[in-house]
PDB file of C-alpha atoms in Angstrom:
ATOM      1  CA  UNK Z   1      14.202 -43.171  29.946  1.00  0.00           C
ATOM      2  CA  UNK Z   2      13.989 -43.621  26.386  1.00  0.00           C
ATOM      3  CA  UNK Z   3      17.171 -43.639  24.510  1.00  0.00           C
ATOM      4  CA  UNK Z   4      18.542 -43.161  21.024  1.00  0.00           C
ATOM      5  CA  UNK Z   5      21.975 -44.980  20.332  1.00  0.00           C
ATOM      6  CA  UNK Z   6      23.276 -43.982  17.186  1.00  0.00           C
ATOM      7  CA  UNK Z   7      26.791 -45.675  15.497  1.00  0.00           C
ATOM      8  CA  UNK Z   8      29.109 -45.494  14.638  1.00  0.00           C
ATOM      9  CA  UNK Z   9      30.030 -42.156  16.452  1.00  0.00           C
ATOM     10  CA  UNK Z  10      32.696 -41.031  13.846  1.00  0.00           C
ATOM     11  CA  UNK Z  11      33.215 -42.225  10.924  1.00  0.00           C
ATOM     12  CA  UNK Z  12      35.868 -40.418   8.251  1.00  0.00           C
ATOM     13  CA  UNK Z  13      35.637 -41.850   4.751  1.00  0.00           C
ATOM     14  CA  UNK Z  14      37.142 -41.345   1.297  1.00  0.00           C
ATOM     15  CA  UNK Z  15      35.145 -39.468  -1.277  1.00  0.00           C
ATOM     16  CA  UNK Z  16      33.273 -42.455  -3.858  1.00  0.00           C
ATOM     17  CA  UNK Z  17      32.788 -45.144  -0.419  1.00  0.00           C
ATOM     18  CA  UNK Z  18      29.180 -45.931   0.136  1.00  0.00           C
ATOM     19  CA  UNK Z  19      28.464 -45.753   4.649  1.00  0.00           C
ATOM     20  CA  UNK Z  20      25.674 -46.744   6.826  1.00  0.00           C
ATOM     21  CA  UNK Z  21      24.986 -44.972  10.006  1.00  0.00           C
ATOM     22  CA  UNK Z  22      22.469 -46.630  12.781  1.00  0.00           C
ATOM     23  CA  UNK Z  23      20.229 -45.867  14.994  1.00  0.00           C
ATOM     24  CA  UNK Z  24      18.410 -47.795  17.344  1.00  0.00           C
ATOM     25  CA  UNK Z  25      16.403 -48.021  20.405  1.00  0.00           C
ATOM     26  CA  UNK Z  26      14.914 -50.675  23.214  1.00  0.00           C
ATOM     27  CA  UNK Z  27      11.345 -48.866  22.644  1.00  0.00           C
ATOM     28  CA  UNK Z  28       8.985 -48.015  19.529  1.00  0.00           C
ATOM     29  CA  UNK Z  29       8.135 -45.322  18.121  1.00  0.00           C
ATOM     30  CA  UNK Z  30       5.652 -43.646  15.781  1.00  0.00           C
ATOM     31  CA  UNK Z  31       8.183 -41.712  13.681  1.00  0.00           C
ATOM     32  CA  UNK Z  32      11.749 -41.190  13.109  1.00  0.00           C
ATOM     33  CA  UNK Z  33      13.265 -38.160  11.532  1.00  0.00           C
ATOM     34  CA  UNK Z  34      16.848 -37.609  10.074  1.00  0.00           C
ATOM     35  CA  UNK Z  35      18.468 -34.146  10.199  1.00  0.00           C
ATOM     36  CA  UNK Z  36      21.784 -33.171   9.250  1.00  0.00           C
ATOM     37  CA  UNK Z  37      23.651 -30.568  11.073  1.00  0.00           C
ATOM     38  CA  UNK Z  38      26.627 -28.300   9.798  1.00  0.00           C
ATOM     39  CA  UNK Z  39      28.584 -26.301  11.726  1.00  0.00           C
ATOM     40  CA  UNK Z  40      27.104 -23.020  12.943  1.00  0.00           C
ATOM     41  CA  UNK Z  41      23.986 -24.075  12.023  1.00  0.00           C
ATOM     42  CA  UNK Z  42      20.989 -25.512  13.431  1.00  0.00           C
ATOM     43  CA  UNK Z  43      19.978 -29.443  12.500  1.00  0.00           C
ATOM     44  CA  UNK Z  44      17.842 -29.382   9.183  1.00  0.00           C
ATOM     45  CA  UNK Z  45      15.660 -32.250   8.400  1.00  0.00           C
ATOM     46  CA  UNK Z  46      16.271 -34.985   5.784  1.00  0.00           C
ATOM     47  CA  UNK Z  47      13.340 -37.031   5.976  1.00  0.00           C
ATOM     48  CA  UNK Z  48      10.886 -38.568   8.429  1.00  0.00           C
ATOM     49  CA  UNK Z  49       9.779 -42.407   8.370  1.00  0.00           C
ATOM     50  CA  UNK Z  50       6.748 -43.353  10.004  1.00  0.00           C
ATOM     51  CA  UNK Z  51       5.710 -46.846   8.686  1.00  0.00           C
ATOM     52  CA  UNK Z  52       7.566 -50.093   9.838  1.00  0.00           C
ATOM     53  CA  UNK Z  53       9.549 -51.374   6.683  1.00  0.00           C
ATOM     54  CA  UNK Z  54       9.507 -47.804   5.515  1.00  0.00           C
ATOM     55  CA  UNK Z  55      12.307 -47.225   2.866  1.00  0.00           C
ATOM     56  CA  UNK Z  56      13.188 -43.471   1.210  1.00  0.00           C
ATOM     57  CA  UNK Z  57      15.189 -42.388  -1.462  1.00  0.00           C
ATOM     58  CA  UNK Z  58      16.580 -38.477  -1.329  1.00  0.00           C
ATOM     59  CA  UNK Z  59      18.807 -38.753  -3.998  1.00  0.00           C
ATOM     60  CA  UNK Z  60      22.256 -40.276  -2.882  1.00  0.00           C
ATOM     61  CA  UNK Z  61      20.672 -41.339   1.104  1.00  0.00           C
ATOM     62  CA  UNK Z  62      18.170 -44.395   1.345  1.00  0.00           C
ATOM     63  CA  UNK Z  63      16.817 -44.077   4.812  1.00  0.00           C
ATOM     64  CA  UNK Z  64      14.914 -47.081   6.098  1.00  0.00           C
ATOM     65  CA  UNK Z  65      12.729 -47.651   9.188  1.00  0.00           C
ATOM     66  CA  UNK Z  66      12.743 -51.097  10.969  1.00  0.00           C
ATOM     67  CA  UNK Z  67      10.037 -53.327  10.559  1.00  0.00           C
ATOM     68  CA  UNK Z  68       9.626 -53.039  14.566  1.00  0.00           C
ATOM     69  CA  UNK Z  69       9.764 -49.245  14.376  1.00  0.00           C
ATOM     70  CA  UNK Z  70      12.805 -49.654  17.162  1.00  0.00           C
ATOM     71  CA  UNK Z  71      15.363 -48.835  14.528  1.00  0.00           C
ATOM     72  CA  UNK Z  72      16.517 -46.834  11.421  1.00  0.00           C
ATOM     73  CA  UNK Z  73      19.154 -46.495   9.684  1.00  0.00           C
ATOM     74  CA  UNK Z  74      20.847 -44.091   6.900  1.00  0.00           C
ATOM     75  CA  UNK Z  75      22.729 -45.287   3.999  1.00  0.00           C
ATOM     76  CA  UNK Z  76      25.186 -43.033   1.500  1.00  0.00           C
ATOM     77  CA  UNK Z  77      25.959 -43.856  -1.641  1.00  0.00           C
ATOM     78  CA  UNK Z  78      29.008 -42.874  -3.228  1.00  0.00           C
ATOM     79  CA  UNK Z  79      29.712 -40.276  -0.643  1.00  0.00           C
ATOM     80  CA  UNK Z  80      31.016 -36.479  -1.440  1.00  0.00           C
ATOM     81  CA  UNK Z  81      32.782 -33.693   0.089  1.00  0.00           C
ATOM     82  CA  UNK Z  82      29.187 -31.784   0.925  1.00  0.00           C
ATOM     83  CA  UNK Z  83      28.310 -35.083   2.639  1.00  0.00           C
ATOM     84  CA  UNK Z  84      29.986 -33.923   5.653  1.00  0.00           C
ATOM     85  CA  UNK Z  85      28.238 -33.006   8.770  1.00  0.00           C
ATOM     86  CA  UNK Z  86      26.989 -34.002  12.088  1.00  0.00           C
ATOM     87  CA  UNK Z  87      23.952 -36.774  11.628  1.00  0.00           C
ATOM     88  CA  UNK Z  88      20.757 -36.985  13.862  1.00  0.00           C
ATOM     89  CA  UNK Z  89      18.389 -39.074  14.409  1.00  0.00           C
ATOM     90  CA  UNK Z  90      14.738 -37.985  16.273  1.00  0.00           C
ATOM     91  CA  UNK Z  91      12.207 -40.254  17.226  1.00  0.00           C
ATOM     92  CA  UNK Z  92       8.906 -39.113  18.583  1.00  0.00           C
ATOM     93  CA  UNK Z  93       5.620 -41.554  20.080  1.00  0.00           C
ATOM     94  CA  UNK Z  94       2.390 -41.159  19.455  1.00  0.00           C
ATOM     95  CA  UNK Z  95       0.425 -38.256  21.117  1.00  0.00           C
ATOM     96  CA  UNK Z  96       3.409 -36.732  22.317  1.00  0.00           C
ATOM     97  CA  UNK Z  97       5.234 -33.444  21.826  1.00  0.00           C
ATOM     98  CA  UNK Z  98       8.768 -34.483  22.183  1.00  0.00           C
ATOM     99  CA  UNK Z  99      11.209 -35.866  20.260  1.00  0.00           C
ATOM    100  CA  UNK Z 100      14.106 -37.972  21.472  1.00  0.00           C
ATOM    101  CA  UNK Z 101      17.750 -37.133  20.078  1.00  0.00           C
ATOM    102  CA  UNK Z 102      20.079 -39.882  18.872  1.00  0.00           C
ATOM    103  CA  UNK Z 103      23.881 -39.042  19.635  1.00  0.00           C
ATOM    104  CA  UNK Z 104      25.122 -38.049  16.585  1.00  0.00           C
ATOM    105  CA  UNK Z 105      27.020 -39.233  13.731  1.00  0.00           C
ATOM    106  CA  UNK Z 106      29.386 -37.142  12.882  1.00  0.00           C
ATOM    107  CA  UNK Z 107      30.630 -37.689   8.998  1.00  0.00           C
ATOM    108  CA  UNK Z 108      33.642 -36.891   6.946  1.00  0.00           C
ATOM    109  CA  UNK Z 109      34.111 -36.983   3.461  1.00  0.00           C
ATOM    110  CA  UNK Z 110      37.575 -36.129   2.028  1.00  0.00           C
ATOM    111  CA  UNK Z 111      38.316 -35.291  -1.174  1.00  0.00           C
TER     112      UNK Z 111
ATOM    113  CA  UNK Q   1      12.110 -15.755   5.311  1.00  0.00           C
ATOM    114  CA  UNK Q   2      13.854 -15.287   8.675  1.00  0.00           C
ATOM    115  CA  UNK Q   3      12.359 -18.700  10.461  1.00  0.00           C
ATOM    116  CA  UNK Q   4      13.714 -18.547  14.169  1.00  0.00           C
ATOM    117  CA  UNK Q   5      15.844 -16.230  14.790  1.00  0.00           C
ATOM    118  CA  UNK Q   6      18.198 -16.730  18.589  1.00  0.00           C
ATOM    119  CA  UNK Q   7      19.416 -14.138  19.884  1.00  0.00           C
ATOM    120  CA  UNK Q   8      22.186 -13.518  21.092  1.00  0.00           C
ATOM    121  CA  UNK Q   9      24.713 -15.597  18.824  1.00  0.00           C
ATOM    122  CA  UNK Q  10      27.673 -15.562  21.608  1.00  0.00           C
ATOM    123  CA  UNK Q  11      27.883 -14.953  25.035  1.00  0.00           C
ATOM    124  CA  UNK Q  12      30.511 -15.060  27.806  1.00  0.00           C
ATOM    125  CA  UNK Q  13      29.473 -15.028  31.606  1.00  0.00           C
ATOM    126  CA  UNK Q  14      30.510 -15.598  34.901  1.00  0.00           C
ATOM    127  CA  UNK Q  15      29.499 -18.339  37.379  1.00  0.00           C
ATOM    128  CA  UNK Q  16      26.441 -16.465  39.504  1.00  0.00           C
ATOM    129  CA  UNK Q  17      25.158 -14.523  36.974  1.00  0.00           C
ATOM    130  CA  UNK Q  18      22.156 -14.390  34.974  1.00  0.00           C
ATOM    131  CA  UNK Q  19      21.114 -14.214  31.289  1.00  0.00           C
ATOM    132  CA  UNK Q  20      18.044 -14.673  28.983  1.00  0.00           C
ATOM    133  CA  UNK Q  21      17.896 -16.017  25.366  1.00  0.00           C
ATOM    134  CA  UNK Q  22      15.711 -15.403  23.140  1.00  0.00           C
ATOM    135  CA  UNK Q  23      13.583 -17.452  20.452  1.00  0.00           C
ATOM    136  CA  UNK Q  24      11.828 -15.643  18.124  1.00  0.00           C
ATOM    137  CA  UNK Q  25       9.689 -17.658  14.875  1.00  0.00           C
ATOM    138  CA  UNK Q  26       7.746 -15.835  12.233  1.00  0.00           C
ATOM    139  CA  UNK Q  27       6.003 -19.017  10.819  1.00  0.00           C
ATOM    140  CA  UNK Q  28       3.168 -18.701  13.437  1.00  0.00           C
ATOM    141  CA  UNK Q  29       3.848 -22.735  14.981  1.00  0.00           C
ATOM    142  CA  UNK Q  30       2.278 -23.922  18.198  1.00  0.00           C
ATOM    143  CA  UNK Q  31       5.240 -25.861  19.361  1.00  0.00           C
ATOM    144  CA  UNK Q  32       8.484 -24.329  20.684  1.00  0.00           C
ATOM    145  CA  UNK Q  33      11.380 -26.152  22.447  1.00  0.00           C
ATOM    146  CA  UNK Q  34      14.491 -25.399  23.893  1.00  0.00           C
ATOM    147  CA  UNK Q  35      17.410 -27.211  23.437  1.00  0.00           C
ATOM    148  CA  UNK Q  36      21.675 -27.781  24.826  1.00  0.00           C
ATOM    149  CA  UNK Q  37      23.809 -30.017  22.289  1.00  0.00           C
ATOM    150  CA  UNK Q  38      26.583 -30.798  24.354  1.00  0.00           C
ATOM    151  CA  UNK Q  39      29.932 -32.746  22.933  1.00  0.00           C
ATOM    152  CA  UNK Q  40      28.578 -36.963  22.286  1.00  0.00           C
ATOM    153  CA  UNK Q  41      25.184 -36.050  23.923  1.00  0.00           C
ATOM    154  CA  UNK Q  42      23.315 -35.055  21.176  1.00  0.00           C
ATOM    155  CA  UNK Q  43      20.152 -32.724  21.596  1.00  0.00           C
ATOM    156  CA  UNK Q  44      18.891 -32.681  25.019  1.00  0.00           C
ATOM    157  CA  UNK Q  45      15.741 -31.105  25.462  1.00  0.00           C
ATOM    158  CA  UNK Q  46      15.244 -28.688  28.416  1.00  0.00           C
ATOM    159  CA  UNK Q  47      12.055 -27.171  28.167  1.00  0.00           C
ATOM    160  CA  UNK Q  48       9.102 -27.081  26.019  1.00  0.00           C
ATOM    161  CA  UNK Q  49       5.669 -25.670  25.240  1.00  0.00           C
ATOM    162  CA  UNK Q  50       2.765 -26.665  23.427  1.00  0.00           C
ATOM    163  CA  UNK Q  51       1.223 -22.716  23.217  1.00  0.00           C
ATOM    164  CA  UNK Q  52       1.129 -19.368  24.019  1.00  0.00           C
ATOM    165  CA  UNK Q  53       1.251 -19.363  28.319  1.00  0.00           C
ATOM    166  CA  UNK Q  54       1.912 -23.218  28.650  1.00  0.00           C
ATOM    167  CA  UNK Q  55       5.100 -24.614  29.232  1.00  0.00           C
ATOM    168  CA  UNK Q  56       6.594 -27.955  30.354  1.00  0.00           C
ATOM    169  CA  UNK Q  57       9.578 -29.805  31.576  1.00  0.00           C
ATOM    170  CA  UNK Q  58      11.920 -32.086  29.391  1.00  0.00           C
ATOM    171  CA  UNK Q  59      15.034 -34.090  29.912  1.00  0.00           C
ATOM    172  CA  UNK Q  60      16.827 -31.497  31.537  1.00  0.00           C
ATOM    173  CA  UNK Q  61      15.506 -28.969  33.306  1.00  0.00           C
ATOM    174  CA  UNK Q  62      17.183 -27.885  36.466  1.00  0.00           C
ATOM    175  CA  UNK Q  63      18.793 -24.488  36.730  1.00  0.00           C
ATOM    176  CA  UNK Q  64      17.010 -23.154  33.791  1.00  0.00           C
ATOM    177  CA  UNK Q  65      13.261 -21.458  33.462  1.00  0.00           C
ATOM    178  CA  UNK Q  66      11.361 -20.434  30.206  1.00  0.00           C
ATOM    179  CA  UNK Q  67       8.199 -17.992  29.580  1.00  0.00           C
ATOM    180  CA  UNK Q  68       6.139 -17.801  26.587  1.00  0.00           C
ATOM    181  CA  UNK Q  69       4.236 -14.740  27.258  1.00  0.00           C
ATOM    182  CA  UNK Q  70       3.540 -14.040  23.303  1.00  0.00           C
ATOM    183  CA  UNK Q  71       3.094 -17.697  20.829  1.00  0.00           C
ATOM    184  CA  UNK Q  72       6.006 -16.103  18.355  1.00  0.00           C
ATOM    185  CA  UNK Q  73       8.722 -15.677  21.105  1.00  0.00           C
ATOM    186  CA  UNK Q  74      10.269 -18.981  23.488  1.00  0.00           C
ATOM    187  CA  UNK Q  75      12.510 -17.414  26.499  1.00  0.00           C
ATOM    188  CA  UNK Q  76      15.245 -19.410  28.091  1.00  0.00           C
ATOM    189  CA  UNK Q  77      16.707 -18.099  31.351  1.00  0.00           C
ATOM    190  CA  UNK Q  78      19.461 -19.094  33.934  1.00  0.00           C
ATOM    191  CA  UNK Q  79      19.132 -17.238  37.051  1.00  0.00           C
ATOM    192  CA  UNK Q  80      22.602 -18.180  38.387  1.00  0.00           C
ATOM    193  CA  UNK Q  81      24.581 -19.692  35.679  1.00  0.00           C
ATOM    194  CA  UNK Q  82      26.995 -22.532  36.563  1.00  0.00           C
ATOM    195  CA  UNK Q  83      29.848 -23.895  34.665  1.00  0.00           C
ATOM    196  CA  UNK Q  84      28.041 -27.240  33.560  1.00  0.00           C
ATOM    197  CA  UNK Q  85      25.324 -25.022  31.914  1.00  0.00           C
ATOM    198  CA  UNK Q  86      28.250 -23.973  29.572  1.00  0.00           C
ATOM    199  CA  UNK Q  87      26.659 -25.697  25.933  1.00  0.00           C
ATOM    200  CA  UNK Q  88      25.213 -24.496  22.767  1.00  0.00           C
ATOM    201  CA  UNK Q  89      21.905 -23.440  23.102  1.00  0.00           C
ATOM    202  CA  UNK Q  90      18.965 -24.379  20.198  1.00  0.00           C
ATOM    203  CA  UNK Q  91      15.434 -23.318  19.685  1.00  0.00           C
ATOM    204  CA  UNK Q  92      12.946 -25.297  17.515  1.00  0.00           C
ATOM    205  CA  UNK Q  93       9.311 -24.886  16.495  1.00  0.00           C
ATOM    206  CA  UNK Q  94       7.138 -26.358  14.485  1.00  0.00           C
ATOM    207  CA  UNK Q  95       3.204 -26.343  13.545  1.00  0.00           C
ATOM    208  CA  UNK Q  96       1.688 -28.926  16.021  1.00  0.00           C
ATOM    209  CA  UNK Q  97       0.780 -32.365  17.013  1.00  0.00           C
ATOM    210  CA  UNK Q  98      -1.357 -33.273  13.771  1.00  0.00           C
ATOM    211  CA  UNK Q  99       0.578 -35.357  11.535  1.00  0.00           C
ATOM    212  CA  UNK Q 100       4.162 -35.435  11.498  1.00  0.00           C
ATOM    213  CA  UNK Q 101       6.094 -31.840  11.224  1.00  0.00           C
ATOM    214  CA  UNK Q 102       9.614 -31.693  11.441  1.00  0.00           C
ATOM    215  CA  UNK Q 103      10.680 -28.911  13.929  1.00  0.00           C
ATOM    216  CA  UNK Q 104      12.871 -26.027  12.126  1.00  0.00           C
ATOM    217  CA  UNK Q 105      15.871 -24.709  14.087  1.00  0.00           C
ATOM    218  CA  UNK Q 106      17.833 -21.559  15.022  1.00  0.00           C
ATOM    219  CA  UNK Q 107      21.724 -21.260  14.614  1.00  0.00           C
ATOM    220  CA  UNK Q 108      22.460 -21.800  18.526  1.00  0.00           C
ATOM    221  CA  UNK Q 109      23.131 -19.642  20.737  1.00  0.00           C
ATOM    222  CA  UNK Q 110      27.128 -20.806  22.234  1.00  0.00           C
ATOM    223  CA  UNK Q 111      26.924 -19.454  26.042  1.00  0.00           C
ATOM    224  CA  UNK Q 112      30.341 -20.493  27.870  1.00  0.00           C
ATOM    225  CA  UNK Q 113      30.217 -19.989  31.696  1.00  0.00           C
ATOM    226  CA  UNK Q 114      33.764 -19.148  33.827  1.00  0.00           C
TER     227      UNK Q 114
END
């Protein structure tokens, strides 16, 4: 069974500190997507990765794919307030229809 | 722009009984899945299907059974709900295999079983 480990699990943080959340795996994969979840509400993607070494930029978050494709992870710059929520990572192999779930990240920003 | 709509939002039964919830999408995708997000767990996948009349197993099927009799609607159903099926519920969907889509998402559905 292919698993997702993501970490930390919680993480509570002034507003203005920069955070890294993780994600990794024993297998590859082809692609790795972030989504962000809020409360009520169903997980909304933040970007995918799909090329080893892979960094993005979406404004404040640099998300990065492992050279290996085994890993990711999600780094916050200055974070704010609206930077709270549950974090998710998704990872899918080639030719398949499923994604695997991480466990969650779940962020908090105070004020 | 309604995306996928679940239906319904909230529901309350007791062990031994059965329900159905539905997945509606307007955007016209192949793909549909249905989902339980449990506390530390994450997104467990419970069934999917790849079109209209097809459907297949994921992570965690047992106790539950889905149709997809029409490509816009993805049913869920639990013939005799337990108290370890209590979770919140998600549908996703999204266009197909071809390049990399990221699968949109209802609000849940929160089902608690007593």
């Amino acid at each position: 069974t292919q698993l997702l480990e993501q970490s930390p699990q919680f993480l509570s943080i002034q507003e203005g500190e920069n955070l890294t959340v993780y994600c990794n795996s024993s297998s590859v994969f082809s692609s790795l997507q972030w989504y962000r979840q809020e409360p009520g509400e169903g997980p909304v993607l933040l970007v995918t990765v799909v090329t080893g070494g892979e960094v993005k930029k979406l404004k404040r978050l640099t998300f990065q794919f492992g050279d290996a494709r085994k890993d990711s992870s999600l780094h916050i710059t200055a974070a704010q307030p609206g930077d709270t929520g549950l974090y998710l990572c998704a990872a899918s192999t080639s030719g398949t229809y499923k994604y695997i779930f991480g466990t969650g990240t779940r962020l908090k920003v105070l004020a | 722009n309604a995306g996928v709509t679940q239906t319904p939002k909230f529901r309350v039964l007791k062990t031994g009984q059965s329900m159905t919830l539905l997945c509606a999408q307007d955007m016209n995708h192949e793909y549909m899945y249905w989902y339980r997000q449990d506390p530390g767990m994450g997104l467990r996948l419970i069934h999917y299907s790849v079109g209209e009349g097809t459907t297949a197993k994921g992570e965690v099927p047992d106790g539950y059974n889905v149709s997809r009799l029409k490509k816009q609607n993805f049913l869920l159903g639990l013939e005799s709900a337990a108290p370890s099926q209590t979770s919140v519920y998600f549908c996703a969907s999204r266009p197909g295999l071809q390049g990399v889509q990221p699968q949109h998402f209802g609000d849940g559905t929160r089902l608690s079983i007593l």
